[in-house]
Amino acid sequence: MLLKDKTIVLGVSGGIAAYKALDLTSRLIKAGAEVKVIMTRSAAEFVTPLSFQSLSKNAVASDMFEEPKVWEIRHISLAKAADVFAVVPATANIIGKIASGIADDMLSTTIMATKAPKLIAPAMNTNMFENPIVQSNINKLGSLDGYHFVMPESGRLACGDTGRGKLADIGVIFDEIMRLALRDKADLRGKKVLVSAGATSEPIDPVRFITNHSTGKMGFSIAKAAYLRGADVTLVSGRSTCEPINGIKTVNIFTAEEMHKAMTVLSKDADIIIMSAAVADFRPEFEAEHKIKKGSDEKLSLSLVRNPDILSELGRQYGGRKVIIGFAMETRALIESAMKKCAEKNADFIVANNLKTEGAGFGTDTNVASVIEKDGTVTEYPKMEKFKLANIILDKAVDILSK
Ligand code: CTP
């Protein structure tokens, strides 16, 4: 319930994407927020206010049903109540009104009266979106304090055209609202967090490579949690099944050596370094220039050579000066191995999990982890969502930073 005690005022303007704001309302409610919806007259032509009312359990403010006298008073209380004011979807019309200071209905009046951060997610026909007037309105608002945009995606639009203008993914919009709503709790604001995630892959020939089962879910959860807590996050990712995270710089790499290079450069600026990637310890000594043919051989041996140990190197270089966090995935002697790794790699702590424990494997949304600190303290955690564990890891990192 990350959004408990937060009020999100959601302005819905009239476009075909208005129905997607229902999904957003439901996600905000599930995260514990109080959601107050304001619909424009044309939005109410696309989706009924009753749908928003049922999901939000709050009356919907709409010009359809209220005399100007009523909304002229109500808009002030809604404007004050907002922790975040979101306009999803935002039409060219509402963006134009906001940018020009026109307040002639419930939504435009309330948004003008609010001091809350404003999140605008445009959705419209490509030609409208690319219209220089719309672009100039967006640029004008984007340059002002307190206005944030989640830009539309490219795709097939309801009008049949293909191009930019499709409402951004609701998950991305939700994350951005969450980040703005939690800004006063943003204990990582001003901090640079570097996270590695996913699996490295080590080429054998142009067709084949050696890799592992990592999906990157743990590392991506950490990156996202750090971003929501206000950090400037860079993610160095190997093979992963996760979607890129809006607002996070992501460097995609393939091999351990590429990850090593990227981490070496990026770690210089980082305050917190988290190595959650599953890095291959060995790589084929030679990558064949052409596809290896099986011929008549019954056996094939691969000669492997050691990859650099990235965590050890960063620990040696920055241990005690930056927060260094490692992971350990084991199938036996979890705590002993993790303790050894923590000491040898000079990490502040190691997050260890046993692959054989139910709910702790590759690709799951949960983890069952123990945290082993350099002073030998061991804390065992029950099965939980990776995102929750990510926040526990970051709590510890913040704690160490403050010392
Ligand atoms: N790690 C690393 N570079 C490597 C191997 C591992 O930075 N070449 C990091 C991992 O990202 C993880 C930690 O070291 O944070 C422990 O990784 P793990 O694979 O569990 O341990 P290893 O050090 O490889 O030791 P072993 O394979 O013997 O268990």
PDB file of C-alpha atoms and ligand atoms in Angstrom, residues 196 256 259 274-282 307-312 325-330 337 341 345 350, ligand 1:
ATOM      1  CA  SER A 196      23.509  -4.595 -12.769  1.00  0.00           C
ATOM      2  CA  ALA A 256      30.674 -10.283 -18.802  1.00  0.00           C
ATOM      3  CA  MET A 259      29.416  -5.534 -18.242  1.00  0.00           C
ATOM      4  CA  ILE A 274      24.333  -3.193  -6.598  1.00  0.00           C
ATOM      5  CA  MET A 275      25.581  -6.259  -8.479  1.00  0.00           C
ATOM      6  CA  SER A 276      22.497  -8.364  -8.956  1.00  0.00           C
ATOM      7  CA  ALA A 277      23.505  -9.662 -12.385  1.00  0.00           C
ATOM      8  CA  ALA A 278      24.282 -13.331 -12.866  1.00  0.00           C
ATOM      9  CA  VAL A 279      27.746 -12.950 -14.338  1.00  0.00           C
ATOM     10  CA  ALA A 280      29.363 -15.921 -16.051  1.00  0.00           C
ATOM     11  CA  ASP A 281      32.576 -16.816 -14.231  1.00  0.00           C
ATOM     12  CA  PHE A 282      34.058 -18.279 -17.430  1.00  0.00           C
ATOM     13  CA  ASN A 307      36.002 -13.604 -16.589  1.00  0.00           C
ATOM     14  CA  PRO A 308      36.839 -10.621 -14.402  1.00  0.00           C
ATOM     15  CA  ASP A 309      35.079 -10.660 -11.017  1.00  0.00           C
ATOM     16  CA  ILE A 310      33.328  -7.292 -11.260  1.00  0.00           C
ATOM     17  CA  LEU A 311      32.053  -7.147  -7.685  1.00  0.00           C
ATOM     18  CA  SER A 312      35.477  -8.012  -6.250  1.00  0.00           C
ATOM     19  CA  ILE A 325      25.983  -4.735  -2.455  1.00  0.00           C
ATOM     20  CA  GLY A 326      26.343  -8.196  -3.931  1.00  0.00           C
ATOM     21  CA  PHE A 327      24.104 -11.197  -4.452  1.00  0.00           C
ATOM     22  CA  ALA A 328      24.729 -14.874  -3.967  1.00  0.00           C
ATOM     23  CA  MET A 329      22.646 -17.630  -5.399  1.00  0.00           C
ATOM     24  CA  GLU A 330      23.500 -21.012  -3.957  1.00  0.00           C
ATOM     25  CA  SER A 337      29.176 -19.137   1.212  1.00  0.00           C
ATOM     26  CA  LYS A 341      31.771 -13.826  -0.576  1.00  0.00           C
ATOM     27  CA  LYS A 345      34.557  -9.186  -2.306  1.00  0.00           C
ATOM     28  CA  ILE A 350      25.285  -9.825   0.336  1.00  0.00           C
TER      29      ILE A 350
HETATM   30  N1  CTP B   1      29.948 -11.475  -9.687  1.00  0.00           N
HETATM   31  C1  CTP B   1      30.704 -10.557 -10.401  1.00  0.00           C
HETATM   32  N2  CTP B   1      31.547 -10.996 -11.369  1.00  0.00           N
HETATM   33  C2  CTP B   1      31.688 -12.308 -11.629  1.00  0.00           C
HETATM   34  C3  CTP B   1      30.930 -13.253 -10.902  1.00  0.00           C
HETATM   35  C4  CTP B   1      30.059 -12.794  -9.945  1.00  0.00           C
HETATM   36  O1  CTP B   1      30.586  -9.368 -10.159  1.00  0.00           O
HETATM   37  N3  CTP B   1      32.523 -12.691 -12.568  1.00  0.00           N
HETATM   38  C5  CTP B   1      29.062 -10.973  -8.622  1.00  0.00           C
HETATM   39  C6  CTP B   1      27.596 -11.310  -8.823  1.00  0.00           C
HETATM   40  O2  CTP B   1      26.928 -10.296  -9.522  1.00  0.00           O
HETATM   41  C7  CTP B   1      27.105 -11.407  -7.383  1.00  0.00           C
HETATM   42  C8  CTP B   1      28.316 -11.914  -6.614  1.00  0.00           C
HETATM   43  O3  CTP B   1      29.446 -11.604  -7.439  1.00  0.00           O
HETATM   44  O4  CTP B   1      26.763 -10.147  -6.862  1.00  0.00           O
HETATM   45  C9  CTP B   1      28.305 -13.372  -6.318  1.00  0.00           C
HETATM   46  O5  CTP B   1      28.095 -14.104  -7.492  1.00  0.00           O
HETATM   47  P1  CTP B   1      28.000 -15.691  -7.485  1.00  0.00           P
HETATM   48  O6  CTP B   1      27.868 -16.150  -8.901  1.00  0.00           O
HETATM   49  O7  CTP B   1      27.017 -16.152  -6.463  1.00  0.00           O
HETATM   50  O8  CTP B   1      29.396 -16.089  -6.893  1.00  0.00           O
HETATM   51  P2  CTP B   1      30.800 -16.239  -7.505  1.00  0.00           P
HETATM   52  O9  CTP B   1      31.657 -15.128  -7.009  1.00  0.00           O
HETATM   53  O10 CTP B   1      30.739 -16.402  -8.978  1.00  0.00           O
HETATM   54  O11 CTP B   1      31.288 -17.568  -6.792  1.00  0.00           O
HETATM   55  P3  CTP B   1      30.849 -19.089  -7.027  1.00  0.00           P
HETATM   56  O12 CTP B   1      30.496 -19.176  -8.492  1.00  0.00           O
HETATM   57  O13 CTP B   1      32.076 -19.829  -6.687  1.00  0.00           O
HETATM   58  O14 CTP B   1      29.706 -19.360  -6.122  1.00  0.00           O
END
